[in-house]
XYZ file of N, CA and C in Angstrom:
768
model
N -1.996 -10.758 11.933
C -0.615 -10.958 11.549
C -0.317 -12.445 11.479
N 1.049 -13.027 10.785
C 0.846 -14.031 10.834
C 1.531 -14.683 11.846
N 1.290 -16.053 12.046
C 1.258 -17.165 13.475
C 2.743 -16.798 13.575
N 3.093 -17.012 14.760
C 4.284 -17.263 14.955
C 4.852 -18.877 14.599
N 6.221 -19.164 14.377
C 7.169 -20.345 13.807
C 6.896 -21.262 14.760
N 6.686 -22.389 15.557
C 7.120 -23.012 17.008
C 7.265 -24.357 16.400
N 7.494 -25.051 17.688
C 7.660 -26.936 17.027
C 6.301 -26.675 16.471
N 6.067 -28.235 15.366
C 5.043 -28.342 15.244
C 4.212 -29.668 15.629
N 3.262 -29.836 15.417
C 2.094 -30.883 16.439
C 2.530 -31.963 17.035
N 2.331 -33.328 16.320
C 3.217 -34.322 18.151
C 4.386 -34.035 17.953
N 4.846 -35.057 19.065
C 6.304 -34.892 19.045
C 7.376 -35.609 18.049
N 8.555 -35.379 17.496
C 8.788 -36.124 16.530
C 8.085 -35.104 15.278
N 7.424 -34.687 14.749
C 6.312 -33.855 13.711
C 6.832 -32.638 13.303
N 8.356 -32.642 13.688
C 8.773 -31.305 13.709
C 9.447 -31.284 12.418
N 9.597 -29.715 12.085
C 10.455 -29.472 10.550
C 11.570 -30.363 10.499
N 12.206 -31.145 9.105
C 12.754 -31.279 8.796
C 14.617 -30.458 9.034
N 14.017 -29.542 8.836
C 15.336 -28.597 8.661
C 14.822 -27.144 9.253
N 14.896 -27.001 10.514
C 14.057 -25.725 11.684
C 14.588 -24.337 10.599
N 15.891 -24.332 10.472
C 16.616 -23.226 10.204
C 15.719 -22.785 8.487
N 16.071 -23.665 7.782
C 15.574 -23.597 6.218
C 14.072 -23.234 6.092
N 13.602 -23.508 7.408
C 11.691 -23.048 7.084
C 12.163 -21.534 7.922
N 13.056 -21.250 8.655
C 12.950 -19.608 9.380
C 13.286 -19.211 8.090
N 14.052 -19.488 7.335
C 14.694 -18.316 6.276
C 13.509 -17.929 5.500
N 12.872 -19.684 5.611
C 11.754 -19.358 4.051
C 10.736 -18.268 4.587
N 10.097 -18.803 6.220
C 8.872 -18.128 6.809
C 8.956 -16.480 6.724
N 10.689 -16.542 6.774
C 11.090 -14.998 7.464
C 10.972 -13.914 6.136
N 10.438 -14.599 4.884
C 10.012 -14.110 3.691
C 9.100 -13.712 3.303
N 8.414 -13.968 3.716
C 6.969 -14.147 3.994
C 5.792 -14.005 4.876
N 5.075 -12.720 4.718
C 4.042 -12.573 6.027
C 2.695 -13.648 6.363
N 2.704 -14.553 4.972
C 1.705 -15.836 5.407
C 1.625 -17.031 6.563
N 0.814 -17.329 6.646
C 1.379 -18.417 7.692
C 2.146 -19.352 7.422
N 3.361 -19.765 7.637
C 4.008 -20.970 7.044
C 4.895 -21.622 8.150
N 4.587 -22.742 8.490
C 5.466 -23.579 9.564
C 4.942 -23.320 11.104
N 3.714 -22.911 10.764
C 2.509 -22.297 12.541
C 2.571 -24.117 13.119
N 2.575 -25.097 12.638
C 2.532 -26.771 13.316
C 0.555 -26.517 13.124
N 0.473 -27.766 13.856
C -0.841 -27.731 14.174
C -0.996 -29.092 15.017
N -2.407 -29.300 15.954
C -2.867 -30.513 16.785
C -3.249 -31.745 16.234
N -2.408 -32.575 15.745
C -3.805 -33.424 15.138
C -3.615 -33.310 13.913
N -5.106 -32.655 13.292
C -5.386 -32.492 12.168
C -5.592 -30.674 11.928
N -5.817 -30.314 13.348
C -6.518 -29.398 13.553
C -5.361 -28.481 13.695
N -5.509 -26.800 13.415
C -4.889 -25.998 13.434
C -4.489 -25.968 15.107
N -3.183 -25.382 15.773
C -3.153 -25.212 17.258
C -4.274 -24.245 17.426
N -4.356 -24.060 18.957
C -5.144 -22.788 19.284
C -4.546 -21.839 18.781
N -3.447 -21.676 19.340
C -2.742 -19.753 19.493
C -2.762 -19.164 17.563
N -2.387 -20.526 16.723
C -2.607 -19.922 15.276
C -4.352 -19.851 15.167
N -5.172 -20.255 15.756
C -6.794 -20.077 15.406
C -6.886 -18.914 16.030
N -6.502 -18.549 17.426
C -7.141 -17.157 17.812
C -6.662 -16.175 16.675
N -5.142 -16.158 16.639
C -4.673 -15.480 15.778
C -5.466 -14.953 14.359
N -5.744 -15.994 14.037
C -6.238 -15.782 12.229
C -7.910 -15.133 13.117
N -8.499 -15.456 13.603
C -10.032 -14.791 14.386
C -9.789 -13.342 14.730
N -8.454 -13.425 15.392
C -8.169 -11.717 15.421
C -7.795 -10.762 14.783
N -7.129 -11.805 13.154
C -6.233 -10.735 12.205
C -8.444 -10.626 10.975
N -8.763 -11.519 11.265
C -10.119 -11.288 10.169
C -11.040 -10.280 11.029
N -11.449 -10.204 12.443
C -11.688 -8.888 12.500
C -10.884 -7.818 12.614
N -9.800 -7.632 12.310
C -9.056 -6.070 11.904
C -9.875 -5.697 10.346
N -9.941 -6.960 9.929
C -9.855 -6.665 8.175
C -11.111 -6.280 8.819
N -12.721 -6.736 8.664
C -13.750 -6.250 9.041
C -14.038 -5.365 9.457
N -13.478 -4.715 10.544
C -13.491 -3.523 10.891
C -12.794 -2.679 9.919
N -11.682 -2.510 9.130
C -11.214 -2.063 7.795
C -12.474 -1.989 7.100
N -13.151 -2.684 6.501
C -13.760 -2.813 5.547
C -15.370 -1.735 6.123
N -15.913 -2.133 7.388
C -16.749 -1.716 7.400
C -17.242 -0.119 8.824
N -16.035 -0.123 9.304
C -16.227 1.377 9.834
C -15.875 2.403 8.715
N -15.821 3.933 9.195
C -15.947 4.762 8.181
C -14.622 5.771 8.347
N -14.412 6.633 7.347
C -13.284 7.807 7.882
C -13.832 8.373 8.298
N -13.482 9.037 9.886
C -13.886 10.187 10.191
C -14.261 11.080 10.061
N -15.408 11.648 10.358
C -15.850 13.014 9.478
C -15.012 13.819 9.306
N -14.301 14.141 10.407
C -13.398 15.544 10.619
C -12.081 15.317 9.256
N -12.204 14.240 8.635
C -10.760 13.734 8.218
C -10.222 14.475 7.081
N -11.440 14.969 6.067
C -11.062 15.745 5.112
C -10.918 16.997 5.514
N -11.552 17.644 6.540
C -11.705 19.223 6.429
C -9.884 19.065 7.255
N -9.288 18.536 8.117
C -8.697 18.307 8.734
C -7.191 18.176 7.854
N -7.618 17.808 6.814
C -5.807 17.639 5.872
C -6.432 18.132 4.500
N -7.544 19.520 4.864
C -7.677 20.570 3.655
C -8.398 19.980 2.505
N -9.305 18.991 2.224
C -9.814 18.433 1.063
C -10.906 18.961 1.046
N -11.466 18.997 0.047
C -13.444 18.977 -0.326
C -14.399 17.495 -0.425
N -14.917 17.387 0.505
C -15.843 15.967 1.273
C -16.853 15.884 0.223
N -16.979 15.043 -0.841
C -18.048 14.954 -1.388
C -18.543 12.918 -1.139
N -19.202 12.415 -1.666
C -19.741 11.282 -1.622
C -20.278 11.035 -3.017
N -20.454 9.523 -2.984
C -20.665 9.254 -4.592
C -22.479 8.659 -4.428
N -22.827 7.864 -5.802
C -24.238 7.557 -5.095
C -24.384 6.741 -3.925
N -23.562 6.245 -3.906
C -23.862 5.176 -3.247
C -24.536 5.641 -1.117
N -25.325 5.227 -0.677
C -26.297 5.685 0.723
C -25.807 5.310 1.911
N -24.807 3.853 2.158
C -24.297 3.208 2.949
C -23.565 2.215 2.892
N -22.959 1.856 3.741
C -21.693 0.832 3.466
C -22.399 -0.794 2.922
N -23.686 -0.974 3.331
C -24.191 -2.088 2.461
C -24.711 -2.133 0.783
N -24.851 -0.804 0.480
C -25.484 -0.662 -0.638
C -23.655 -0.347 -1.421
N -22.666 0.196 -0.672
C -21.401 0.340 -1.689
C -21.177 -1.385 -1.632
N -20.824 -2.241 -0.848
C -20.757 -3.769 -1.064
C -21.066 -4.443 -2.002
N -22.444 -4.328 -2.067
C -23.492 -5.000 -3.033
C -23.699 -4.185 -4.489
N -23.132 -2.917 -4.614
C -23.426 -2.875 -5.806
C -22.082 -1.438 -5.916
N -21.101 -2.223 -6.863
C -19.844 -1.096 -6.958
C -20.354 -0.035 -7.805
N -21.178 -0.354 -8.862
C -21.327 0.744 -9.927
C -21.446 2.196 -9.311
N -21.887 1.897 -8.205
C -22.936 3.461 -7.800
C -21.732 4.042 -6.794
N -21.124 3.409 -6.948
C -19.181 3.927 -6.057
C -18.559 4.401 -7.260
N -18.525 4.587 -8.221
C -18.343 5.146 -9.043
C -18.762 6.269 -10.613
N -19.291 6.749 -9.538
C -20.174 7.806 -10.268
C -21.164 8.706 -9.270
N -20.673 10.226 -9.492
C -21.253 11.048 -8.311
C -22.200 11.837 -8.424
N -22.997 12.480 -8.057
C -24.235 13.096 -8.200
C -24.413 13.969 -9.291
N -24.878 15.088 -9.266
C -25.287 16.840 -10.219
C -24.871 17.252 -9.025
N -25.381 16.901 -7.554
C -25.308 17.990 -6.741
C -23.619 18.074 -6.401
N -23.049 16.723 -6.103
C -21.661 16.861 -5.824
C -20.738 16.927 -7.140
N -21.049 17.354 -8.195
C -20.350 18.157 -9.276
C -20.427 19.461 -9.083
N -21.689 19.887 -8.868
C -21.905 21.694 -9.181
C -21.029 21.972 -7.838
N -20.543 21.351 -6.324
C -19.765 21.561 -5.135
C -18.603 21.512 -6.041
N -17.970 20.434 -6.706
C -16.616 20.169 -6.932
C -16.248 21.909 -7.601
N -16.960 22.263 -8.829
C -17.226 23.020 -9.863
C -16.936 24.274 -8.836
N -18.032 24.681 -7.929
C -17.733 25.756 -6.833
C -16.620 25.621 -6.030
N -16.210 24.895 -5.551
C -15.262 24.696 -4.333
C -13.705 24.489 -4.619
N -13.331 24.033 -6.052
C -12.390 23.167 -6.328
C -11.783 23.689 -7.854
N -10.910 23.826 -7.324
C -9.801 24.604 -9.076
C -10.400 23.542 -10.423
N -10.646 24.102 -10.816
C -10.996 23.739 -12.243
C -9.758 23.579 -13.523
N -9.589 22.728 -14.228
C -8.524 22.769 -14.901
C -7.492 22.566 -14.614
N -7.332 21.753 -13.692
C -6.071 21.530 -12.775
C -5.333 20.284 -13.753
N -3.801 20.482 -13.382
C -2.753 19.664 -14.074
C -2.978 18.295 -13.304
N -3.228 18.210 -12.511
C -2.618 17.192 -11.663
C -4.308 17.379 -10.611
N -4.978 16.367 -10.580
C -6.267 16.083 -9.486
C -5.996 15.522 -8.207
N -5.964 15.089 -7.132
C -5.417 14.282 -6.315
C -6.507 14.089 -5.631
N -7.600 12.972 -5.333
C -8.716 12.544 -4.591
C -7.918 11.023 -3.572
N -8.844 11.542 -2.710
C -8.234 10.615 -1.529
C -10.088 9.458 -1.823
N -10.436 8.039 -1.348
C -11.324 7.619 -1.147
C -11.007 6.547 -0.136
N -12.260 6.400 0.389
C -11.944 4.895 1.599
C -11.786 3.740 0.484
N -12.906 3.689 -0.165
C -12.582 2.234 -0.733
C -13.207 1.258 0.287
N -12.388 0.237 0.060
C -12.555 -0.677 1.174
C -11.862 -1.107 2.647
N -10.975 0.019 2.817
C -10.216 0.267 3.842
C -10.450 1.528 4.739
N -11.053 1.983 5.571
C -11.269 3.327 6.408
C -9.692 3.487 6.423
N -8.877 2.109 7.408
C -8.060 2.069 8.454
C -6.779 2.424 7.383
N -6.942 1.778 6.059
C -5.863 2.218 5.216
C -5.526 3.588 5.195
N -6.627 4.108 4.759
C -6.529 5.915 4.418
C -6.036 6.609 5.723
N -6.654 6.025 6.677
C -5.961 6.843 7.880
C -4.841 7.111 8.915
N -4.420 5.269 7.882
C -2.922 5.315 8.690
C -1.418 5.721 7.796
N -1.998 6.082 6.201
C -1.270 6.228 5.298
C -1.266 7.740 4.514
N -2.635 8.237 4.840
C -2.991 9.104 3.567
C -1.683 10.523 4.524
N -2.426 10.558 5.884
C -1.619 11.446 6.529
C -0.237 11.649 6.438
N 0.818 10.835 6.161
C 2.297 10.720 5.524
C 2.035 11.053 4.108
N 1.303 10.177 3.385
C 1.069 10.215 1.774
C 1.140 11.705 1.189
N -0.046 12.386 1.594
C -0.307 12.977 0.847
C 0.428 14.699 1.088
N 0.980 14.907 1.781
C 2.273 16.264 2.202
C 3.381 16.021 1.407
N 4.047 14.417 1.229
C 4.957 14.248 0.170
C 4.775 14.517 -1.295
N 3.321 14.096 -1.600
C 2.767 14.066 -2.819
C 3.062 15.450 -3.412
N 1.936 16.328 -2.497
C 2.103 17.823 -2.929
C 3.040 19.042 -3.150
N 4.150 18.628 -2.003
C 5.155 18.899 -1.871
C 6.188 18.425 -3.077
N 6.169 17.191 -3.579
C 7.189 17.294 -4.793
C 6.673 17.117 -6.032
N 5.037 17.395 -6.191
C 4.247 17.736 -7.887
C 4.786 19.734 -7.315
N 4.253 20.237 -6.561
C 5.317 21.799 -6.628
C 6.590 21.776 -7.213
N 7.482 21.114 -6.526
C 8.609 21.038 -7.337
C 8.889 20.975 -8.416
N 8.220 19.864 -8.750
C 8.043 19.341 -10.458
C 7.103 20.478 -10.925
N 6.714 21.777 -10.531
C 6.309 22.884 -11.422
C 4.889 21.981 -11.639
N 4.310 21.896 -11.270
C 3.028 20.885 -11.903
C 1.948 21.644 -10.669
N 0.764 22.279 -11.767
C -0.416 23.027 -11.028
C -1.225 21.617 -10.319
N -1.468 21.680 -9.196
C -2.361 21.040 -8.097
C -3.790 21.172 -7.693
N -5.111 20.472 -8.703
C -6.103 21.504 -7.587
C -6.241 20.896 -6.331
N -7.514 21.194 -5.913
C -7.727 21.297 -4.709
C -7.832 19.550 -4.816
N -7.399 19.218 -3.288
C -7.631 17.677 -2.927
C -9.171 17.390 -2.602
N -9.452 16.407 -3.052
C -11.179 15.603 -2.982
C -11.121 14.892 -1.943
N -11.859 14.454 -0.835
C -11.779 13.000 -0.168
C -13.611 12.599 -0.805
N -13.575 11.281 -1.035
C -14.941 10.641 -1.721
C -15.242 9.683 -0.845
N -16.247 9.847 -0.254
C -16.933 8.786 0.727
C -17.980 7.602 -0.066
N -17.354 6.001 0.453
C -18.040 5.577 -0.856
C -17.519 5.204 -2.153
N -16.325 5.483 -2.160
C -15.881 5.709 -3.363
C -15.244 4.284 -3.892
N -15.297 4.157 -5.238
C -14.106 3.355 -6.229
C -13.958 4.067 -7.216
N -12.233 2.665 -7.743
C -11.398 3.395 -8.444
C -12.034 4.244 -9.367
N -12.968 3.648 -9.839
C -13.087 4.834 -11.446
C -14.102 6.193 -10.961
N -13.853 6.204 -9.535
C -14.876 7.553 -9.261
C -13.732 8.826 -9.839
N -12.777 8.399 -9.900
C -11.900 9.480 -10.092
C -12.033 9.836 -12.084
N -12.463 9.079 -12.893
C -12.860 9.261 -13.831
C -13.762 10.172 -14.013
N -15.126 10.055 -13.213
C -15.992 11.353 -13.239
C -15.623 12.421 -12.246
N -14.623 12.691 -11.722
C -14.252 13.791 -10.823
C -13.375 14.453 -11.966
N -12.530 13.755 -12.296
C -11.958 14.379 -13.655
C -12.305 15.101 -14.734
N -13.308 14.039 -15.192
C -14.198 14.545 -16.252
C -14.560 15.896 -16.132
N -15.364 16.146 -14.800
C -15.994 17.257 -14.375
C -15.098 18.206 -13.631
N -14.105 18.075 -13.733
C -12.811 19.212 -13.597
C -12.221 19.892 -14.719
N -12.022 18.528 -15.644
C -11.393 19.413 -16.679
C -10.130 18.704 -15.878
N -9.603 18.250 -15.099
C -8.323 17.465 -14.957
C -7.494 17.171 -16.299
N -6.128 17.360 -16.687
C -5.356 16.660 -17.106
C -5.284 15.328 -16.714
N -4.860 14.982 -15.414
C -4.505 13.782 -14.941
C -4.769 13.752 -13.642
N -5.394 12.511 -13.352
C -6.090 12.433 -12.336
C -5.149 11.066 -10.777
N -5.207 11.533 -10.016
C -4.631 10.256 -8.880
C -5.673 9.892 -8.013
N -6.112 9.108 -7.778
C -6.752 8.663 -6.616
C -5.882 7.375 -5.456
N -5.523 8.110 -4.295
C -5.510 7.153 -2.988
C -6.546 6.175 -2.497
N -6.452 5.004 -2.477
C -8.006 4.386 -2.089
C -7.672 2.943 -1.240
N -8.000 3.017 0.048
C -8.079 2.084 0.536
C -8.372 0.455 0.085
N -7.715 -0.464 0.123
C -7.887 -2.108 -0.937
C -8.214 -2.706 0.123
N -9.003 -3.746 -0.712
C -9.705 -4.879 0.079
C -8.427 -5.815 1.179
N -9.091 -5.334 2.279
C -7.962 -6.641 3.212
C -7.318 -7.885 3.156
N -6.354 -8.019 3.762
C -6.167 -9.924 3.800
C -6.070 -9.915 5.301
N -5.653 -11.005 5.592
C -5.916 -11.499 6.791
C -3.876 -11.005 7.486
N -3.293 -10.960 6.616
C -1.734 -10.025 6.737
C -1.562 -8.837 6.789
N -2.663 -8.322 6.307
C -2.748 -6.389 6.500
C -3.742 -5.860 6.078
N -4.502 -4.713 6.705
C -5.433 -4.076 6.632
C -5.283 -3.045 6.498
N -4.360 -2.205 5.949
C -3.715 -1.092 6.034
C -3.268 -0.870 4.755
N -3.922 -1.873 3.449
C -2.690 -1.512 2.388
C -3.634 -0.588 1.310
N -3.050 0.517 1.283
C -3.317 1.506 -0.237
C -2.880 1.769 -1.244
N -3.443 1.831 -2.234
C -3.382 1.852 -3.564
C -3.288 3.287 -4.094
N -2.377 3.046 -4.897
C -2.567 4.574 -5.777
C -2.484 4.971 -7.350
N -4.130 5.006 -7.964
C -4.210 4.725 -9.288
C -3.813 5.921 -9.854
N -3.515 6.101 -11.223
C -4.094 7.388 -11.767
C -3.782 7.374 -13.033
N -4.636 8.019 -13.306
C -4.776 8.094 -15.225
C -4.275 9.344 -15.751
N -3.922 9.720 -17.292
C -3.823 10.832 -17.727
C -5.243 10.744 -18.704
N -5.862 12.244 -19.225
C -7.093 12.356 -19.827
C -8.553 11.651 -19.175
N -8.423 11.714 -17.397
C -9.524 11.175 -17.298
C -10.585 11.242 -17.971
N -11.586 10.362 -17.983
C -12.924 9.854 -18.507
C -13.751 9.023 -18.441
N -15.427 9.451 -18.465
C -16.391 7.978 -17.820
C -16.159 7.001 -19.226
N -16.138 5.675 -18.348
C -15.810 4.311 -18.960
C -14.525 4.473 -19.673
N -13.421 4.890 -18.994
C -12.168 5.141 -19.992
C -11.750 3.719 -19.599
N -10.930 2.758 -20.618
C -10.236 1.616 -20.281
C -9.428 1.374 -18.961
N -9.471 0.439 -17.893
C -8.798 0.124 -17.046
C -7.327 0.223 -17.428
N -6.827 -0.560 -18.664
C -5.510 -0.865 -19.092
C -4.835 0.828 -19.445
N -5.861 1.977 -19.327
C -4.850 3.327 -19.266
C -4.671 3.589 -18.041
N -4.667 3.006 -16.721
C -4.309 3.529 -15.456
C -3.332 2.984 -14.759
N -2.372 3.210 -14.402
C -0.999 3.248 -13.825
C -1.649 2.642 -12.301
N -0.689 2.062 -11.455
C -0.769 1.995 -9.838
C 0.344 1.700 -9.449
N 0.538 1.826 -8.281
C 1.406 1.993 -7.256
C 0.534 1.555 -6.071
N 0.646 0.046 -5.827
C 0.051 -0.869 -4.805
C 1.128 -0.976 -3.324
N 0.405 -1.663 -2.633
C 0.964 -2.239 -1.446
C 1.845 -1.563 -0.608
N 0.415 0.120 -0.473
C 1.225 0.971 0.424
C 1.023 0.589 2.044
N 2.087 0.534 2.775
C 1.709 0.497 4.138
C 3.428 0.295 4.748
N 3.430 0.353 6.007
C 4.935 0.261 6.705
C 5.206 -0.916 6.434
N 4.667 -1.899 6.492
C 5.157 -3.444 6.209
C 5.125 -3.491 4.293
N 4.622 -2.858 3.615
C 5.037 -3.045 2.593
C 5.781 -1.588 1.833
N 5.306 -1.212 0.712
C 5.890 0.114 0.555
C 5.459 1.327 1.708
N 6.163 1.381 2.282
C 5.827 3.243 3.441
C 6.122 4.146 2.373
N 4.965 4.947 3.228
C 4.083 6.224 2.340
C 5.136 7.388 1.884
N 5.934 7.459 2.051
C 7.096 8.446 2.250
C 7.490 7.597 0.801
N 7.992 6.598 0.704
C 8.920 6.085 -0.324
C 7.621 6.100 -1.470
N 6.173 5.602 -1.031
C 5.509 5.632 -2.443
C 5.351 7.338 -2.901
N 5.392 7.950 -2.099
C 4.866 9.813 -2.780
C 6.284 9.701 -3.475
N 7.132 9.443 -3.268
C 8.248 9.672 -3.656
C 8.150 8.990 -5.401
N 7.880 8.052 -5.739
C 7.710 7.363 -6.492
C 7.072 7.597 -7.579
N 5.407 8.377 -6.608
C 4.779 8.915 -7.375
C 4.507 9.902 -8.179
N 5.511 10.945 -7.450
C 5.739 12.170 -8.430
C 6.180 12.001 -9.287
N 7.785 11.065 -9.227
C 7.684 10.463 -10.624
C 7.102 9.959 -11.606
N 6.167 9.108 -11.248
C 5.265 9.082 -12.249
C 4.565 9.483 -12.845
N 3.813 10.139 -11.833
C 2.718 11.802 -12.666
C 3.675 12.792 -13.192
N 4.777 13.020 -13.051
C 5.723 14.006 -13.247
C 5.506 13.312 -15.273
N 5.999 12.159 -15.290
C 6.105 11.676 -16.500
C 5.011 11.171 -17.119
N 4.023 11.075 -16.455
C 2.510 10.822 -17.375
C 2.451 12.634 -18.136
N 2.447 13.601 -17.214
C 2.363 14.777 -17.988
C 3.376 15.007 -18.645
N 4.527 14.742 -18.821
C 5.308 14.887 -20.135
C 5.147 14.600 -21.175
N 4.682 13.138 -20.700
C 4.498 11.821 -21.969
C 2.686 11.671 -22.429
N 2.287 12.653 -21.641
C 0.173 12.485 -21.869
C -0.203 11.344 -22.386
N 0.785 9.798 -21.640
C 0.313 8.829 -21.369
C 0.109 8.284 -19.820
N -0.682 6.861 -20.188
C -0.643 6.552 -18.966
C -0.945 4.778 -18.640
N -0.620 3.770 -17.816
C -1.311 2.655 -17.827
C -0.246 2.074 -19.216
N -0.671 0.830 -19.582
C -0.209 0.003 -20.439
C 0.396 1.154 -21.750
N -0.309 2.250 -21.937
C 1.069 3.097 -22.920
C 1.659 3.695 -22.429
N 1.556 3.771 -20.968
C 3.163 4.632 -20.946
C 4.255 3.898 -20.511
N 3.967 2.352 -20.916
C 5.013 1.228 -20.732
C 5.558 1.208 -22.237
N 4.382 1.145 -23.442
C 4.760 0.683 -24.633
C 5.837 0.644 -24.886
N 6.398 1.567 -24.531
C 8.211 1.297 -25.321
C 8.829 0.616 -25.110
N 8.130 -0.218 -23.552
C 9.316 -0.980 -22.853
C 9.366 -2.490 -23.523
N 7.940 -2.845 -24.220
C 7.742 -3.579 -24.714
C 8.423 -4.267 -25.814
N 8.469 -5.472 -25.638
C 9.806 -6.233 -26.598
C 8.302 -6.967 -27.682
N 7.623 -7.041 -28.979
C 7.293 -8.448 -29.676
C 8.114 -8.756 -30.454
N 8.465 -10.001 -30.735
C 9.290 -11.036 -31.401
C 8.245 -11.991 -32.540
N 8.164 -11.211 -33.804
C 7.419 -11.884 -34.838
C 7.564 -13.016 -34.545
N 6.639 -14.384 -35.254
C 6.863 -15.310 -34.850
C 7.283 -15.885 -36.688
């Protein structure tokens, strides 16, 4: 988290205007106005930043719980990828899943579904587990409403964004969502993302997928993004767009 405000380094060295840096700091979860020794950062802001970079680390490199999918009703599949060093070093194989974990999806998992909903770690365990549990009861709960068929929920171990492209594909999905844990900062380790396309497909353009970023209590809480999001999938299936066209209209060009 970030440093706390205090004087800053010698004496005399202090803000200009104490009040005008709280308003600015109090805007902002970065470090801004922490002082420092010298040249040198104080201690209490160095432990600090040492303790907020292993949260992220541990984010990045423990796992979700096994129990986590059978536990909030999903189907556990994994993509190629073997271990958390081989998803690091090489994303491709995080996005794209076996024969064997298709012919499971194919058995296990509604086929033809309006609406897909896959949960993945990504690069966050700690994201998915402190968010997906609020997230995803709102989600389902108001695509019902909105009359919109649901299949079965995925969790993908391993996974990136465009794994939800070949989960799609191989559903027969209309439109696909994936939850996925995002790479940390040193301000939060907790923040999830929520992509989703209409007409999934392998190598479909990035610029057709919609998101809904910077889920977490300090930024959007999960309650207000499901909320959000039904709207949006609600209107990708109206409109069987998605991503940069289902803005087009909003779009102003001015010949030159």
């Amino acid at each position: 988290m970030a440093g706390k405000r205090e004087q800053t380094g010698a004496e005399g060295d202090g803000p200009r205007d104490p009040e005008l840096l709280e308003r600015i700091a109090d805007r902002s979860p970065s470090r801004l106005g922490v002082g420092r020794a010298g040249s040198r950062p104080r201690t209490e802001t160095l432990l600090e930043f040492w303790a907020d970079h292993g949260i992220a680390r541990d984010a990045v490199l423990t796992h979700v719980p096994a129990s986590f999918a059978e536990e909030h009703g999903m189907v556990a599949i994994s993509t190629l990828v073997e271990d958390k060093g081989e998803f690091l070093a090489n994303p491709d194989r995080g996005r794209e899943i076996s024969e064997e974990a298709a012919d499971r999806l194919r058995e296990e998992c509604e086929v033809g579904p309006q609406v897909q909903l896959i949960v993945a770690d990504g690069l966050s365990s700690t994201a998915v587990e402190r968010n997906v549990p609020e997230l995803l009861p709102v989600l389902l709960d108001g695509l019902a409403d909105r009359d919109l068929r649901v299949g079965t929920p995925v969790f993908v171990e391993y996974g990136r964004v465009d794994v939800m492209d070949a989960i799609g594909e191989e559903l027969g999905a209309e439109c696909c969502v994936i939850l996925i844990g995002e790479r940390p900062g040193l301000a939060s380790a907790e923040s999830l993302s929520a992509y989703s396309v209409y007409g999934p497909e392998r190598g479909g353009p990035t610029a057709k997928k919609s998101v809904v970023s910077n889920v977490h209590e300090g930024g959007l809480p999960p309650i207000e993004a499901g909320a959000q999001l039904v709207d949006l999938i609600a209107e990708m299936c109206e409109t069987e767009r998605s991503g940069i066209d289902l803005r087009e209209d909003d779009r102003e060009f001015v010949a030159e």
